[in-house]
Amino acid sequence: MAGHDYDLFVIGGGSGGVRAGRLAGAMGKRVGLAEEYRMGGTCVIRGCVPKKLFVYASQFSEHFEDAAGYGWHVGDIHFDWPTLIANKDREIERLEGLYRKGLETNGVTIHDSRARLIDRHTIELEATGQQVTADQILIATGGSPNLHTDLPGHELCITSNGAFHLHSLPKSIIIAGGGYIAVEFANIFHGLGVDTTLLYRGQKILGGFDEDLRDHLQDTMIAKGIRVICHQVFDRIERRDDGRLNAFLSKGEQMVVDQVMLALGRHPNTHGLGLDAAGVETDRRGSVVVDDYSRTNVDNIWAVGDVTNRMQLTPVAIHEAMCMLETAFKDNPTKPDYDTVATAVFSQPEIGTAGLTEAEAAERHGDLEVYKTTFRPMHNVLPDRKEKMMMKLIVDAASRIVVGAHVIGPGAGEMAQLLAIPLKARCTKDHFDATMAVHPTAAEELVTLYKPTYLVRQGERIAA
Ligand code: NDP
């Protein structure tokens, strides 16, 4: 180990890489970290954080509408996109500085450079041509948007990366995809007053989520005025003489819009990393193949986060990094725990979910009791906003354990974080029933659902 420049070299300064570098530095390890762009990775620079700031910005249009029901008169309202972008950029710069400082104060040597593996212990820093060696190497290079290069006119489209830096707010946009990013951005742009269309190849948005959440969200988005087109894809995109775009859809419709955004999944950043030179195996998608401990087929090289084909979520990448350090440096082999990972979709209304969908639970547990409620949250009553909230608990009938909890409505993301705790602890429905309500809240519904709404037997819903 002493013969190498570093005990650990991390490639990639995103959520997983920074956490691994910082903690290894705090353990007294000699750590180097290379980042080619900005410290913080997708989450901080062009993902979760700026997205959430955009979500807040986009919610004001409804807040202004609702204000009248509470007696407020809001005068002329005006939204200024450059102000939002400038304030967002300032906050991202602040966070980036904190990430960098966290590494520096823990003695990590930062290389502002793209890095490439030369062999299983050697890394070349492209900015300087310098080569350094490390005993252990962690690949944490993340992923990037699928550019859909097969689509004629794909170069005229933006991805989520571009959406954070548009010079002006478009008047109209079509977003392709039905996953987290497409759905979140459709709601952001709609909330900011953009004429928004969502184009999805499947039957219903948000594949993989509980069916009731999918139905509720899709119906609510349509009711708000977002056009949702299913069972179609783009045929081609062309630039018009007036600078706008012609989007040709697969069933023949032609739409004229200011922007087209592709949110069609993300690819692992493995190209040009020197994985072949180091003998590191990748899969068909190009993701780094790892074992249960995040170790690649080369035993001193590890990978965490979106560059591997696991859950593409920031907290998961961070958890994987911490487990990797336990295994590699503390003689405490630790597998990341993927059971009951809660997640939120910052759509409007927001989704929060923990545990199994009804379909997954039926397959895994057989007989279920399902407790479901749909109601108008109190906040919506005075403004006469029709939008409803839905909550659903899925209970394994045999053990009474709550195996799934799904919420759509205001605060659902915050609720999902808290629901993940009793679900992780395998609490039963009786624990929920024995918990005193917090009144008046929306979340109190979760502990006052005394009678099942329906049962599930062999995958079929039957009356309770
Ligand atoms: P997702 O995997 O969530 O969704 C991709 C969407 O693109 C799917 O609807 C998919 O359709 C569709 N699609 C893929 N390829 C094509 C194609 N060739 N033609 C037409 N449609 C296509 O990816 P996202 O890009 O939305 O997000 C990437 C990841 O980032 C997510 O998996 C998530 O883990 C993470 N993320 C998390 C967030 C959060 O926690 N709130 C927010 C944003 C991102 P189909 O369903 O038919 O496969």
PDB file of N, CA, C and O in Angstrom, residues 22 53 68 79 123 229 252 295 316 376 435-436:
ATOM      1  N   ARG A  22     -14.467  11.956   1.338  1.00  0.00           N
ATOM      2  CA  ARG A  22     -14.456  12.716   2.592  1.00  0.00           C
ATOM      3  C   ARG A  22     -14.287  11.785   3.798  1.00  0.00           C
ATOM      4  O   ARG A  22     -13.452  12.028   4.677  1.00  0.00           O
ATOM      5  N   LEU A  53     -35.612  23.425  -6.492  1.00  0.00           N
ATOM      6  CA  LEU A  53     -35.771  24.886  -6.491  1.00  0.00           C
ATOM      7  C   LEU A  53     -36.754  25.313  -7.584  1.00  0.00           C
ATOM      8  O   LEU A  53     -37.599  26.195  -7.384  1.00  0.00           O
ATOM      9  N   ALA A  68     -56.721  33.955  -3.025  1.00  0.00           N
ATOM     10  CA  ALA A  68     -58.000  34.676  -3.036  1.00  0.00           C
ATOM     11  C   ALA A  68     -59.001  34.027  -2.075  1.00  0.00           C
ATOM     12  O   ALA A  68     -59.749  34.728  -1.374  1.00  0.00           O
ATOM     13  N   PHE A  79     -43.625  36.653 -13.641  1.00  0.00           N
ATOM     14  CA  PHE A  79     -42.525  35.730 -13.344  1.00  0.00           C
ATOM     15  C   PHE A  79     -41.316  36.102 -14.191  1.00  0.00           C
ATOM     16  O   PHE A  79     -41.436  36.340 -15.393  1.00  0.00           O
ATOM     17  N   ILE A 123      -3.819   5.810 -12.560  1.00  0.00           N
ATOM     18  CA  ILE A 123      -4.824   6.737 -13.107  1.00  0.00           C
ATOM     19  C   ILE A 123      -4.081   7.863 -13.816  1.00  0.00           C
ATOM     20  O   ILE A 123      -3.131   8.411 -13.267  1.00  0.00           O
ATOM     21  N   ILE A 229     -49.962  12.672 -23.872  1.00  0.00           N
ATOM     22  CA  ILE A 229     -50.206  11.827 -25.045  1.00  0.00           C
ATOM     23  C   ILE A 229     -49.506  10.491 -24.789  1.00  0.00           C
ATOM     24  O   ILE A 229     -48.284  10.450 -24.646  1.00  0.00           O
ATOM     25  N   GLY A 252     -48.702  10.553 -36.687  1.00  0.00           N
ATOM     26  CA  GLY A 252     -48.935  11.493 -37.775  1.00  0.00           C
ATOM     27  C   GLY A 252     -49.160  12.934 -37.360  1.00  0.00           C
ATOM     28  O   GLY A 252     -49.097  13.835 -38.189  1.00  0.00           O
ATOM     29  N   ARG A 295     -17.895  -4.187  -5.325  1.00  0.00           N
ATOM     30  CA  ARG A 295     -16.558  -4.487  -5.828  1.00  0.00           C
ATOM     31  C   ARG A 295     -16.694  -4.981  -7.272  1.00  0.00           C
ATOM     32  O   ARG A 295     -17.582  -5.771  -7.581  1.00  0.00           O
ATOM     33  N   VAL A 316     -29.016   6.418  -2.178  1.00  0.00           N
ATOM     34  CA  VAL A 316     -28.527   5.056  -2.399  1.00  0.00           C
ATOM     35  C   VAL A 316     -27.035   5.085  -2.733  1.00  0.00           C
ATOM     36  O   VAL A 316     -26.245   4.304  -2.205  1.00  0.00           O
ATOM     37  N   ARG A 376     -60.262  15.663  -0.118  1.00  0.00           N
ATOM     38  CA  ARG A 376     -59.750  16.972  -0.485  1.00  0.00           C
ATOM     39  C   ARG A 376     -58.980  17.537   0.708  1.00  0.00           C
ATOM     40  O   ARG A 376     -59.566  17.688   1.794  1.00  0.00           O
ATOM     41  N   THR A 435     -51.466   4.357  17.125  1.00  0.00           N
ATOM     42  CA  THR A 435     -50.760   5.643  17.145  1.00  0.00           C
ATOM     43  C   THR A 435     -51.769   6.786  17.147  1.00  0.00           C
ATOM     44  O   THR A 435     -52.690   6.810  16.327  1.00  0.00           O
ATOM     45  N   MET A 436     -51.608   7.688  18.077  1.00  0.00           N
ATOM     46  CA  MET A 436     -52.538   8.825  18.180  1.00  0.00           C
ATOM     47  C   MET A 436     -52.369   9.748  16.968  1.00  0.00           C
ATOM     48  O   MET A 436     -51.248  10.002  16.527  1.00  0.00           O
TER      49      MET A 436
END
